[in-house]
Amino acid sequence: MINLKLLFLKYRIKIASSITAIILAILFICLYRVIEVNVTSNDECLWIPKKTESKEIVIEFQSVKLDGVAYNAGIRNGDQLLEISGVKIVDVLKAQEILNRVAEGSYADYKVRKSDGEILSTKVYIKKLIQFGQLAQVLSSIILLLIGLVVYSAKPEGAAQRLFFTFTLLSALPNINLLFPTGGSLFKFIQTNPLTSLLIWEIIVFSFISFSIVLLYFVWTFPNTFKISKLKWLKIIFTSIVFLVMAAGLILVQNFEVAEKFNLNSINAFLTFIRIFAIAANITAFISLIIQYRKESKKENKKPIMIFILAFLFGFLVQFYVSTIAPAISDTVFNSPEYYTPILLLILVPLMFAYAIFKYHFLDVSVVIKNTITYGIATASVAGIYFLVVYLMGQGISRAIGSENQGIIAGVFFLIFAFVFQSTKDKFQDFLTRRFYPEQFAYQKVLIKFSNDISVVAGLDRILDLTKDTFVDALQIKKFGILLRDFDSAELKLVREIGFRNSECVIKKYFISSFIGEKSLIINNPVIMQQDFEKVFPENFSALIEEEIFTVVPMIVKSKVIGCLMFGLKYSGSQFGGKDIELLYAAANQIAISVENARLYESENEKLKLDKELDLARKIQQGLLPKCVPNLRGLDLCGEMIPAMQVGGDYYDLIQISDTKLFVAVGDVSGKGFSAALYMTKLQTMMQLACAKSLSPREILIEINKQLYESMERNWFVTITLALFDVEKQTVKFCRAGHMPLLVAFNDKVESIKTQGLGLGLERGDIFSRTLVEVEKEYKPGQIFAFFSDGITEAMNDKNELFGEDRLTELLKSKTQSHSAEIMNLVWSEIKKFKVSALPNDDLTMVIVKVN
């Protein structure tokens, strides 16, 4: 189904042209039948079926025209028709069928019973009467269908254009009925060809009921979209009406076998309903057009809408005259056909539509058609004059020199003349383009100028300024904007504009890539037209429509949307289409490449600057960490922090406050990167100041928590383990504020000590101090104290497996004889082997305290 849809969209112009050609062929056949075949024989009177007292059906003459052909043949009102051309008459349709066989200007043999009972045999001169209503209907359909094809071909993707073309197709289909002559032949066809007749009947019924609905949706869509056209329940109602009417029509056709048994009352009621529905829909469309006129703010659009309104009104007046006034001032159409000929004025209705469409740029086709015709005629004329001048001058010179070399001289002169005047010809063609396609000529100049200028322009702002100035100045449009994608938020932001009410336009949700991907399968230059806004910009389409944006051209580089060019109407007042789109699309591609190159250049520069700054920050951070390990009797210490990025949020410090006391701190700021590193620096300063006061680890952490809570953002916190080693007492006193456990290894055993405590900065102080537990232990020679951050145990390999606390525990066993630096190097080595090629996912920090 998808492939069929794409195939249809790709060849829709050819398909529409083929369908139009088929229907036009049928219409011309209908036209021939109306003029030559379906003409009605006219004896200038009426035949009225009546029942006698014996319930016998007789055909009575009424409205016999004074001095008419029937009157001159001796027939009067009240006489009864018995036979025509020897055939007994019992049915009006049968009688008309027989009479229609008589050629115009010939005489038909009538047998008539006079009102006094006398039988009269007479000859009646036969006239022929063309059905003017049918003639007007066929001619109007032909004109309207041609207009519809032109409108659709100019802009097949336009919703209004599609609706208008569909309306013209549906309004032409009921003419198929004219392929059958009057007088009951249609019934005979239905009897002998049930399947074919069923199809034709359903086509006629469908077109009758549908074209009014499509007309309604057209006037509800263009030039302004009414909310009523978006109501799903209304579409369901209209669809249901169509299916119900078609079903009713199918039942009517299947319920008769011969014409005599056909329920004429039922079919008349059925057709009456369709006519009433069509009249109601047309009146609604007329009122909607008036509303469109009142709502339209642009003067250039008011004129064509007014012509549409006048066309509708004119059509209503003609129909009203023919259906009410003409019958009132004439006997019948047979006696006074001249009173009914104004029905032919209905042909002016589609002509008025054509005038509004082509004269006032309505539906975006008039400029295309006018310029194409004018340009074609001008180009052909110039080509003819050009070759004529070349030929005559060549012939003249050859004759002057000698006739024996006339052909050679003429040929040489032709080549020289063509070469010399080639530039003149090109200039003249430029003049034609500028004269007959001024906007297209301007677009070409835009591209040429932009191509020359953009290559030497550096910097994104200068590119955007040049783009805006060039487009606005060259195209002279009042509404133009450039949207660029913010790659951090993926939003499209208006960076340059002219004529916008909201200069802060931001588009957060859009589906440009998928839309362009679908369109690219159908057309070479996919752009986003106003009818596509709701699909592509679901949250902002109303704002774009209010801003009077009609065309959005995406800027795409390597299937990535980097921005859009937004256009209002052209200087001429029409929308962009056809050749304009090709030029705008080419320009957008060139702009996209320039913008992307500028962005990449700026990004690379920023990256280089940032790398330098981060490298400097890394050096500063590493410089803040302990530069040398304190020399404390009986303790072998080693510490290191390896950031996941250039800088990290892990922290360790070795703070010696006396010859016998040393604080060991290992912390982890939530998050990574530069922000975490700043908090780490702040924490280090607080820690060094607090430790200098000779407080206990618990007191220090309580004090620091108060300070951090007041100054730290609520979504940040710090976990930390703080220990105080006293070599004189050979004790260690420590607190754990939400941090990793302290591992103590001794004699092939590793103890994991987890004390209570919240992270710093999470709570003001009451709960923090109440839950914080301080532990004091004596240490022994050979013991290993391992302080570490979660980056070690949560180090991940390419299989998403964690290094884990168990592996770290195994490494610390049986290391009584090893130095602290050796133990730490072993840990780093094992982590590296474990991770293989996996990238670091967190900072790695460890402090090893070995008791000698």
CSV table of N, CA and C in Angstrom, one decimal, residues 548-627:
chain,number,residue,atom,x,y,z
A,548,GLU,N,1.6,34.4,9.3
A,548,GLU,CA,1.5,34.5,7.8
A,548,GLU,C,2.7,33.9,7.1
A,549,ILE,N,3.2,32.8,7.7
A,549,ILE,CA,4.3,32.0,7.0
A,549,ILE,C,3.6,31.0,6.1
A,550,PHE,N,4.0,30.9,4.9
A,550,PHE,CA,3.4,30.0,3.9
A,550,PHE,C,4.4,28.9,3.5
A,551,THR,N,5.7,29.2,3.5
A,551,THR,CA,6.6,28.2,3.0
A,551,THR,C,7.8,28.1,4.0
A,552,VAL,N,8.2,26.9,4.3
A,552,VAL,CA,9.3,26.6,5.2
A,552,VAL,C,10.3,25.7,4.4
A,553,VAL,N,11.5,26.2,4.2
A,553,VAL,CA,12.5,25.4,3.4
A,553,VAL,C,13.5,24.9,4.4
A,554,PRO,N,13.7,23.6,4.6
A,554,PRO,CA,14.6,23.1,5.6
A,554,PRO,C,16.0,23.2,5.2
A,555,MET,N,16.9,23.4,6.1
A,555,MET,CA,18.4,23.4,5.9
A,555,MET,C,18.9,22.1,6.5
A,556,ILE,N,19.4,21.2,5.6
A,556,ILE,CA,19.8,19.9,6.0
A,556,ILE,C,21.2,19.6,5.5
A,557,VAL,N,22.0,19.1,6.4
A,557,VAL,CA,23.3,18.6,6.1
A,557,VAL,C,23.5,17.2,6.6
A,558,LYS,N,23.8,16.3,5.7
A,558,LYS,CA,24.0,14.9,6.0
A,558,LYS,C,22.8,14.3,6.8
A,559,SER,N,21.6,14.6,6.3
A,559,SER,CA,20.4,14.1,6.9
A,559,SER,C,20.1,14.7,8.3
A,560,LYS,N,20.8,15.7,8.6
A,560,LYS,CA,20.6,16.4,9.9
A,560,LYS,C,20.0,17.8,9.7
A,561,VAL,N,18.9,18.0,10.4
A,561,VAL,CA,18.2,19.3,10.3
A,561,VAL,C,19.0,20.3,11.1
A,562,ILE,N,19.5,21.4,10.5
A,562,ILE,CA,20.3,22.4,11.3
A,562,ILE,C,19.5,23.7,11.3
A,563,GLY,N,18.4,23.8,10.6
A,563,GLY,CA,17.6,25.0,10.6
A,563,GLY,C,16.6,25.0,9.5
A,564,CYS,N,15.9,26.2,9.4
A,564,CYS,CA,14.9,26.4,8.3
A,564,CYS,C,14.9,27.8,7.9
A,565,LEU,N,14.5,28.0,6.6
A,565,LEU,CA,14.2,29.4,6.1
A,565,LEU,C,12.7,29.5,6.0
A,566,MET,N,12.1,30.6,6.6
A,566,MET,CA,10.7,30.8,6.6
A,566,MET,C,10.3,31.9,5.7
A,567,PHE,N,9.3,31.7,4.8
A,567,PHE,CA,8.9,32.8,3.9
A,567,PHE,C,7.5,33.0,4.0
A,568,GLY,N,7.1,34.3,3.9
A,568,GLY,CA,5.7,34.7,3.7
A,568,GLY,C,5.4,34.7,2.2
A,569,LEU,N,4.6,35.6,1.8
A,569,LEU,CA,4.2,35.7,0.4
A,569,LEU,C,5.3,36.4,-0.4
A,570,LYS,N,5.3,36.1,-1.7
A,570,LYS,CA,6.2,36.8,-2.6
A,570,LYS,C,5.8,38.3,-2.8
A,571,TYR,N,6.6,39.0,-3.4
A,571,TYR,CA,6.3,40.5,-3.6
A,571,TYR,C,5.0,40.6,-4.4
A,572,SER,N,4.8,39.6,-5.3
A,572,SER,CA,3.5,39.7,-6.1
A,572,SER,C,2.3,39.4,-5.3
A,573,GLY,N,2.5,38.9,-4.1
A,573,GLY,CA,1.3,38.5,-3.3
A,573,GLY,C,0.9,37.1,-3.3
A,574,SER,N,1.6,36.3,-4.1
A,574,SER,CA,1.3,34.8,-4.2
A,574,SER,C,2.3,34.0,-3.4
A,575,GLN,N,2.0,32.7,-3.3
A,575,GLN,CA,2.9,31.9,-2.5
A,575,GLN,C,4.0,31.4,-3.5
A,576,PHE,N,5.1,30.9,-2.8
A,576,PHE,CA,6.1,30.3,-3.6
A,576,PHE,C,5.7,28.9,-4.2
A,577,GLY,N,6.1,28.6,-5.4
A,577,GLY,CA,5.8,27.4,-6.0
A,577,GLY,C,6.5,27.2,-7.3
A,578,GLY,N,6.5,25.9,-7.8
A,578,GLY,CA,7.1,25.6,-9.0
A,578,GLY,C,8.6,25.8,-9.0
A,579,LYS,N,9.1,26.7,-10.0
A,579,LYS,CA,10.5,26.9,-10.1
A,579,LYS,C,11.1,27.7,-8.9
A,580,ASP,N,10.2,28.5,-8.3
A,580,ASP,CA,10.7,29.2,-7.1
A,580,ASP,C,11.2,28.2,-6.0
A,581,ILE,N,10.5,27.1,-5.8
A,581,ILE,CA,10.9,26.1,-4.8
A,581,ILE,C,12.2,25.5,-5.1
A,582,GLU,N,12.5,25.2,-6.4
A,582,GLU,CA,13.8,24.7,-6.7
A,582,GLU,C,14.9,25.6,-6.4
A,583,LEU,N,14.7,26.9,-6.7
A,583,LEU,CA,15.8,27.9,-6.4
A,583,LEU,C,15.9,28.1,-4.9
A,584,LEU,N,14.8,28.2,-4.1
A,584,LEU,CA,14.9,28.3,-2.7
A,584,LEU,C,15.6,27.1,-2.0
A,585,TYR,N,15.2,25.9,-2.5
A,585,TYR,CA,15.8,24.7,-2.0
A,585,TYR,C,17.3,24.7,-2.2
A,586,ALA,N,17.7,25.0,-3.4
A,586,ALA,CA,19.2,25.1,-3.7
A,586,ALA,C,19.9,26.1,-2.8
A,587,ALA,N,19.2,27.3,-2.6
A,587,ALA,CA,19.8,28.3,-1.8
A,587,ALA,C,19.9,27.8,-0.3
A,588,ALA,N,18.9,27.1,0.2
A,588,ALA,CA,18.9,26.6,1.5
A,588,ALA,C,20.0,25.6,1.7
A,589,ASN,N,20.3,24.7,0.8
A,589,ASN,CA,21.3,23.8,0.9
A,589,ASN,C,22.7,24.5,1.0
A,590,GLN,N,22.9,25.5,0.2
A,590,GLN,CA,24.1,26.2,0.2
A,590,GLN,C,24.3,27.0,1.6
A,591,ILE,N,23.2,27.5,2.0
A,591,ILE,CA,23.3,28.2,3.3
A,591,ILE,C,23.6,27.2,4.4
A,592,ALA,N,22.9,26.1,4.4
A,592,ALA,CA,23.1,25.0,5.4
A,592,ALA,C,24.6,24.6,5.5
A,593,ILE,N,25.2,24.4,4.3
A,593,ILE,CA,26.6,24.0,4.4
A,593,ILE,C,27.5,25.1,5.0
A,594,SER,N,27.2,26.4,4.6
A,594,SER,CA,28.0,27.5,5.2
A,594,SER,C,27.8,27.7,6.7
A,595,VAL,N,26.5,27.5,7.1
A,595,VAL,CA,26.2,27.6,8.5
A,595,VAL,C,26.9,26.5,9.3
A,596,GLU,N,26.8,25.3,8.8
A,596,GLU,CA,27.4,24.1,9.4
A,596,GLU,C,28.9,24.3,9.5
A,597,ASN,N,29.5,24.7,8.4
A,597,ASN,CA,31.0,25.0,8.5
A,597,ASN,C,31.4,26.0,9.5
A,598,ALA,N,30.6,27.1,9.6
A,598,ALA,CA,30.9,28.1,10.5
A,598,ALA,C,30.7,27.6,12.0
A,599,ARG,N,29.7,26.8,12.2
A,599,ARG,CA,29.4,26.2,13.5
A,599,ARG,C,30.6,25.3,13.9
A,600,LEU,N,31.0,24.4,12.9
A,600,LEU,CA,32.1,23.5,13.2
A,600,LEU,C,33.4,24.2,13.5
A,601,TYR,N,33.6,25.3,12.8
A,601,TYR,CA,34.8,26.1,13.0
A,601,TYR,C,34.7,26.7,14.4
A,602,GLU,N,33.6,27.3,14.7
A,602,GLU,CA,33.4,27.9,16.1
A,602,GLU,C,33.5,26.8,17.2
A,603,SER,N,32.9,25.7,16.9
A,603,SER,CA,32.9,24.6,17.8
A,603,SER,C,34.3,24.1,18.1
A,604,GLU,N,35.1,24.0,17.0
A,604,GLU,CA,36.5,23.5,17.1
A,604,GLU,C,37.3,24.5,17.9
A,605,ASN,N,37.1,25.8,17.6
A,605,ASN,CA,37.8,26.9,18.4
A,605,ASN,C,37.4,26.8,19.9
A,606,GLU,N,36.1,26.7,20.1
A,606,GLU,CA,35.7,26.6,21.5
A,606,GLU,C,36.2,25.4,22.2
A,607,LYS,N,36.3,24.3,21.4
A,607,LYS,CA,36.8,23.0,22.0
A,607,LYS,C,38.3,23.2,22.3
A,608,LEU,N,39.0,23.8,21.5
A,608,LEU,CA,40.4,24.0,21.7
A,608,LEU,C,40.6,24.9,23.0
A,609,LYS,N,39.8,26.0,23.1
A,609,LYS,CA,39.9,26.8,24.2
A,609,LYS,C,39.5,26.1,25.5
A,610,LEU,N,38.4,25.3,25.4
A,610,LEU,CA,37.9,24.5,26.5
A,610,LEU,C,39.0,23.5,27.0
A,611,ASP,N,39.6,22.8,26.0
A,611,ASP,CA,40.6,21.8,26.3
A,611,ASP,C,41.8,22.5,27.0
A,612,LYS,N,42.2,23.6,26.6
A,612,LYS,CA,43.3,24.3,27.3
A,612,LYS,C,42.8,24.7,28.7
A,613,GLU,N,41.6,25.2,28.8
A,613,GLU,CA,41.1,25.6,30.1
A,613,GLU,C,41.0,24.4,31.1
A,614,LEU,N,40.5,23.3,30.5
A,614,LEU,CA,40.3,22.1,31.3
A,614,LEU,C,41.7,21.5,31.7
A,615,ASP,N,42.6,21.6,30.8
A,615,ASP,CA,43.9,21.1,31.1
A,615,ASP,C,44.6,21.9,32.2
A,616,LEU,N,44.3,23.2,32.1
A,616,LEU,CA,44.8,24.1,33.2
A,616,LEU,C,44.1,23.8,34.5
A,617,ALA,N,42.8,23.6,34.4
A,617,ALA,CA,42.0,23.2,35.6
A,617,ALA,C,42.5,21.9,36.2
A,618,ARG,N,42.8,21.0,35.3
A,618,ARG,CA,43.3,19.7,35.8
A,618,ARG,C,44.7,19.9,36.6
A,619,LYS,N,45.5,20.7,36.0
A,619,LYS,CA,46.8,20.9,36.7
A,619,LYS,C,46.6,21.6,38.0
A,620,ILE,N,45.6,22.6,38.0
A,620,ILE,CA,45.4,23.3,39.3
A,620,ILE,C,44.8,22.4,40.3
A,621,GLN,N,43.9,21.5,39.8
A,621,GLN,CA,43.3,20.6,40.8
A,621,GLN,C,44.3,19.6,41.3
A,622,GLN,N,45.1,19.1,40.4
A,622,GLN,CA,46.2,18.1,40.9
A,622,GLN,C,47.1,18.8,41.9
A,623,GLY,N,47.3,20.2,41.6
A,623,GLY,CA,48.2,20.9,42.5
A,623,GLY,C,47.6,21.1,43.9
A,624,LEU,N,46.3,21.1,43.9
A,624,LEU,CA,45.6,21.3,45.2
A,624,LEU,C,45.7,20.0,46.1
A,625,LEU,N,45.9,18.9,45.5
A,625,LEU,CA,46.0,17.7,46.2
A,625,LEU,C,47.3,17.6,46.9
A,626,PRO,N,47.5,16.8,47.9
A,626,PRO,CA,48.7,16.8,48.7
A,626,PRO,C,50.0,16.6,47.8
A,627,LYS,N,50.9,17.6,47.9
A,627,LYS,CA,52.1,17.5,47.0
A,627,LYS,C,53.1,16.5,47.5
